[in-house]
Amino acid sequence: EDKVVQSPLSLVVHEGDTVTLNCSYEVTNFRSLLWYKQEKKAPTFLFMLTSSGIEKKSGRLSSILDKKELSSILNITATQTGDSAIYLCAVLKTSYDKVIFGPGTSLSVIP
Amino acid sequence: NAGVTQTPKFQVLKTGQSMTLQCAQDMNHNSMYWYRQDPGMGLRLIYYSASEGTTDKGEVPNGYNVSRLNKREFSLRLESAAPSQTSVYFCASSERQGLDGYTFGSGTRLTVV
């Protein structure tokens, strides 16, 4: 059965800290891995990773995929209170539109 | 603003009642999806529509029906609501079957009592 696992499930850090969120997957017919940020409402798209070892960056956020280890990490440097959210990892399969989401990591950044 | 619009934002139903959740996107996306989100379980796909005129079951389709009315609109119907369907429902769309990510609506919080 396809599965996406995230760790930790929740995390509390102080502003300025660097955090690493983990995502691992057991999915047949893997195509891509996606990261989303969910604040109060709808998830918003962060990254899509398809190739192993290539880091994607956006400001203080970066992510990399390791297809050999079936995992990905999302790094956030110099965290701010606005980074507080649930971070969702999802895997897109080649078998047409099948996306499997992990349970999410709830990140709280306190001043 | 362009995006995915869901209605209603909140709804309380009694067990056995029916209702339809509406979703519309104005980005000319081909694919549309309905997800439910429950604590600790992430987002689970209920139904999806790869293109106008087609619909397919996702991971948790039981108790739901969908209609892809046209390219813009994709509705989700609960024929006889059950407390287990209490959840937050998200509609999403994508242009290329998720290859460029998904755009989500703001969600519908449904409580079945």
GROMACS .gro file of C-alpha atoms in nm:
model
  224
    1GLU     CA    1   0.000   0.000   0.000
    2ASP     CA    2   0.132   0.344  -0.091
    3LYS     CA    3   0.244   0.544   0.208
    4VAL     CA    4   0.395   0.885   0.281
    5VAL     CA    5   0.535   0.947   0.627
    6GLN     CA    6   0.647   1.276   0.777
    7SER     CA    7   0.849   1.351   1.084
    8PRO     CA    8   0.830   1.507   1.323
    9LEU     CA    9   0.452   1.546   1.337
   10SER     CA   10   0.488   1.865   1.534
   11LEU     CA   11   0.772   2.096   1.621
   12VAL     CA   12   0.813   2.413   1.825
   13VAL     CA   13   1.116   2.635   1.763
   14HIS     CA   14   1.228   2.988   1.841
   15GLU     CA   15   1.260   3.261   1.582
   16GLY     CA   16   1.596   3.243   1.411
   17ASP     CA   17   1.632   2.867   1.447
   18THR     CA   18   1.690   2.641   1.148
   19VAL     CA   19   1.455   2.347   1.106
   20THR     CA   20   1.459   2.032   0.895
   21LEU     CA   21   1.139   1.853   0.812
   22ASN     CA   22   1.149   1.498   0.686
   23CYS     CA   23   0.938   1.308   0.439
   24SER     CA   24   0.977   0.944   0.338
   25TYR     CA   25   0.768   0.745   0.099
   26GLU     CA   26   0.686   0.394  -0.013
   27VAL     CA   27   0.504   0.445  -0.338
   28THR     CA   28   0.493   0.249  -0.659
   29ASN     CA   29   0.537   0.436  -0.985
   30PHE     CA   30   0.688   0.746  -0.829
   31ARG     CA   31   0.692   1.057  -1.046
   32SER     CA   32   0.752   1.359  -0.822
   33LEU     CA   33   0.746   1.477  -0.463
   34LEU     CA   34   0.569   1.796  -0.368
   35TRP     CA   35   0.584   2.020  -0.062
   36TYR     CA   36   0.297   2.243   0.046
   37LYS     CA   37   0.253   2.499   0.322
   38GLN     CA   38  -0.086   2.514   0.488
   39GLU     CA   39  -0.168   2.805   0.712
   40LYS     CA   40  -0.526   2.864   0.816
   41LYS     CA   41  -0.688   2.756   0.495
   42ALA     CA   42  -0.578   2.608   0.165
   43PRO     CA   43  -0.239   2.447   0.109
   44THR     CA   44  -0.009   2.654  -0.107
   45PHE     CA   45   0.248   2.499  -0.336
   46LEU     CA   46   0.615   2.527  -0.239
   47PHE     CA   47   0.826   2.285  -0.442
   48MET     CA   48   0.809   1.998  -0.682
   49LEU     CA   49   1.107   1.763  -0.687
   50THR     CA   50   1.157   1.506  -0.957
   51SER     CA   51   1.529   1.452  -0.986
   52SER     CA   52   1.742   1.319  -0.707
   53GLY     CA   53   2.011   1.542  -0.558
   54ILE     CA   54   1.898   1.870  -0.709
   55GLU     CA   55   1.817   2.130  -0.445
   56LYS     CA   56   1.530   2.367  -0.498
   57LYS     CA   57   1.540   2.698  -0.315
   58SER     CA   58   1.299   2.977  -0.249
   59GLY     CA   59   1.426   3.240  -0.010
   60ARG     CA   60   1.490   3.077   0.327
   61LEU     CA   61   1.329   2.750   0.220
   62SER     CA   62   1.506   2.472   0.039
   63SER     CA   63   1.433   2.112  -0.038
   64ILE     CA   64   1.610   1.814  -0.184
   65LEU     CA   65   1.505   1.469  -0.293
   66ASP     CA   66   1.697   1.144  -0.238
   67LYS     CA   67   1.540   0.880  -0.459
   68LYS     CA   68   1.779   0.614  -0.337
   69GLU     CA   69   1.664   0.666   0.020
   70LEU     CA   70   1.303   0.737  -0.087
   71SER     CA   71   1.301   1.057   0.111
   72SER     CA   72   1.309   1.433   0.100
   73ILE     CA   73   1.391   1.710   0.345
   74LEU     CA   74   1.259   2.063   0.369
   75ASN     CA   75   1.491   2.312   0.536
   76ILE     CA   76   1.387   2.647   0.671
   77THR     CA   77   1.665   2.878   0.788
   78ALA     CA   78   1.631   3.181   1.016
   79THR     CA   79   1.271   3.090   1.095
   80GLN     CA   80   1.011   3.362   1.146
   81THR     CA   81   0.671   3.352   1.314
   82GLY     CA   82   0.516   3.366   0.967
   83ASP     CA   83   0.664   3.024   0.898
   84SER     CA   84   0.422   2.872   1.150
   85ALA     CA   85   0.205   2.634   0.948
   86ILE     CA   86   0.147   2.274   0.862
   87TYR     CA   87   0.393   2.150   0.600
   88LEU     CA   88   0.255   1.878   0.378
   89CYS     CA   89   0.458   1.636   0.174
   90ALA     CA   90   0.290   1.459  -0.117
   91VAL     CA   91   0.395   1.211  -0.383
   92LEU     CA   92   0.266   1.225  -0.738
   93LYS     CA   93   0.254   0.891  -0.912
   94THR     CA   94   0.299   0.824  -1.279
   95SER     CA   95  -0.031   0.639  -1.279
   96TYR     CA   96  -0.232   0.937  -1.372
   97ASP     CA   97  -0.323   1.192  -1.113
   98LYS     CA   98  -0.266   0.980  -0.808
   99VAL     CA   99  -0.128   1.198  -0.530
  100ILE     CA  100  -0.067   1.064  -0.183
  101PHE     CA  101  -0.031   1.311   0.100
  102GLY     CA  102   0.154   1.262   0.424
  103PRO     CA  103  -0.003   1.362   0.757
  104GLY     CA  104   0.188   1.689   0.771
  105THR     CA  105   0.432   1.848   1.016
  106SER     CA  106   0.288   2.121   1.233
  107LEU     CA  107   0.556   2.387   1.286
  108SER     CA  108   0.518   2.658   1.547
  109VAL     CA  109   0.773   2.940   1.558
  110ILE     CA  110   0.765   3.139   1.878
  111PRO     CA  111   0.923   3.482   1.924
  112ASN     CA  112  -0.843   3.703  -0.807
  113ALA     CA  113  -0.798   3.394  -1.020
  114GLY     CA  114  -0.818   3.067  -0.836
  115VAL     CA  115  -1.044   2.798  -0.698
  116THR     CA  116  -1.369   2.902  -0.531
  117GLN     CA  117  -1.556   2.669  -0.297
  118THR     CA  118  -1.898   2.714  -0.145
  119PRO     CA  119  -2.014   2.699   0.126
  120LYS     CA  120  -1.731   2.768   0.370
  121PHE     CA  121  -1.914   2.610   0.663
  122GLN     CA  122  -2.204   2.369   0.688
  123VAL     CA  123  -2.375   2.171   0.960
  124LEU     CA  124  -2.590   1.877   0.854
  125LYS     CA  125  -2.801   1.627   1.037
  126THR     CA  126  -2.734   1.260   0.979
  127GLY     CA  127  -2.916   1.148   0.665
  128GLN     CA  128  -2.940   1.490   0.505
  129SER     CA  129  -2.794   1.554   0.162
  130MET     CA  130  -2.593   1.843   0.027
  131THR     CA  131  -2.371   1.948  -0.261
  132LEU     CA  132  -2.037   2.123  -0.227
  133GLN     CA  133  -1.963   2.349  -0.519
  134CYS     CA  134  -1.624   2.418  -0.672
  135ALA     CA  135  -1.529   2.642  -0.962
  136GLN     CA  136  -1.192   2.739  -1.108
  137ASP     CA  137  -1.115   3.014  -1.354
  138MET     CA  138  -0.765   2.911  -1.457
  139ASN     CA  139  -0.875   2.692  -1.748
  140HIS     CA  140  -0.729   2.387  -1.574
  141ASN     CA  141  -0.813   2.046  -1.712
  142SER     CA  142  -0.797   1.845  -1.389
  143MET     CA  143  -1.001   1.893  -1.074
  144TYR     CA  144  -1.002   1.708  -0.743
  145TRP     CA  145  -1.190   1.671  -0.418
  146TYR     CA  146  -0.996   1.595  -0.100
  147ARG     CA  147  -1.093   1.559   0.261
  148GLN     CA  148  -0.860   1.647   0.544
  149ASP     CA  149  -0.886   1.488   0.887
  150PRO     CA  150  -0.652   1.537   1.183
  151GLY     CA  151  -0.344   1.317   1.162
  152MET     CA  152  -0.444   1.171   0.827
  153GLY     CA  153  -0.338   1.433   0.580
  154LEU     CA  154  -0.533   1.496   0.263
  155ARG     CA  155  -0.713   1.200   0.110
  156LEU     CA  156  -0.844   1.200  -0.243
  157ILE     CA  157  -1.218   1.138  -0.276
  158TYR     CA  158  -1.273   1.178  -0.650
  159TYR     CA  159  -1.096   1.343  -0.936
  160SER     CA  160  -1.172   1.452  -1.287
  161ALA     CA  161  -0.882   1.442  -1.530
  162SER     CA  162  -1.075   1.635  -1.791
  163GLU     CA  163  -1.422   1.758  -1.870
  164GLY     CA  164  -1.659   1.467  -1.898
  165THR     CA  165  -1.454   1.218  -1.695
  166THR     CA  166  -1.452   1.132  -1.327
  167ASP     CA  167  -1.271   0.864  -1.128
  168LYS     CA  168  -1.267   0.736  -0.775
  169GLY     CA  169  -0.986   0.826  -0.542
  170GLU     CA  170  -0.885   0.673  -0.213
  171VAL     CA  171  -1.206   0.729  -0.014
  172PRO     CA  172  -1.504   0.757  -0.254
  173ASN     CA  173  -1.770   0.575  -0.052
  174GLY     CA  174  -2.065   0.795   0.040
  175TYR     CA  175  -1.988   1.057  -0.223
  176ASN     CA  176  -2.076   1.135  -0.582
  177VAL     CA  177  -1.933   1.396  -0.815
  178SER     CA  178  -2.028   1.583  -1.128
  179ARG     CA  179  -1.795   1.761  -1.367
  180LEU     CA  180  -2.053   2.003  -1.495
  181ASN     CA  181  -1.817   2.174  -1.739
  182LYS     CA  182  -1.450   2.259  -1.749
  183ARG     CA  183  -1.485   2.514  -1.470
  184GLU     CA  184  -1.707   2.335  -1.221
  185PHE     CA  185  -1.672   2.016  -1.020
  186SER     CA  186  -1.929   1.942  -0.749
  187LEU     CA  187  -1.925   1.691  -0.465
  188ARG     CA  188  -2.249   1.544  -0.335
  189LEU     CA  189  -2.323   1.371  -0.009
  190GLU     CA  190  -2.648   1.180  -0.059
  191SER     CA  191  -2.702   1.073   0.303
  192ALA     CA  192  -2.457   1.240   0.536
  193ALA     CA  193  -2.297   1.042   0.818
  194PRO     CA  194  -2.096   1.164   1.120
  195SER     CA  195  -1.788   0.996   0.968
  196GLN     CA  196  -1.806   1.253   0.690
  197THR     CA  197  -1.736   1.536   0.931
  198SER     CA  198  -1.421   1.684   0.783
  199VAL     CA  199  -1.268   1.975   0.597
  200TYR     CA  200  -1.316   1.938   0.223
  201PHE     CA  201  -1.081   2.090  -0.031
  202CYS     CA  202  -1.129   2.126  -0.401
  203ALA     CA  203  -0.817   2.159  -0.615
  204SER     CA  204  -0.726   2.198  -0.978
  205SER     CA  205  -0.420   2.154  -1.193
  206GLU     CA  206  -0.333   2.218  -1.552
  207ARG     CA  207  -0.118   1.918  -1.629
  208GLN     CA  208  -0.238   1.639  -1.404
  209GLY     CA  209  -0.046   1.774  -1.109
  210LEU     CA  210   0.281   1.811  -1.290
  211ASP     CA  211   0.288   2.178  -1.202
  212GLY     CA  212   0.137   2.146  -0.860
  213TYR     CA  213  -0.217   2.197  -0.747
  214THR     CA  214  -0.419   2.509  -0.665
  215PHE     CA  215  -0.649   2.456  -0.369
  216GLY     CA  216  -0.971   2.625  -0.272
  217SER     CA  217  -1.012   2.766   0.076
  218GLY     CA  218  -1.201   2.464   0.206
  219THR     CA  219  -1.544   2.374   0.341
  220ARG     CA  220  -1.575   2.276   0.704
  221LEU     CA  221  -1.856   2.022   0.728
  222THR     CA  222  -2.000   1.892   1.053
  223VAL     CA  223  -2.252   1.608   1.053
  224VAL     CA  224  -2.442   1.568   1.379
   0.00000   0.00000   0.00000
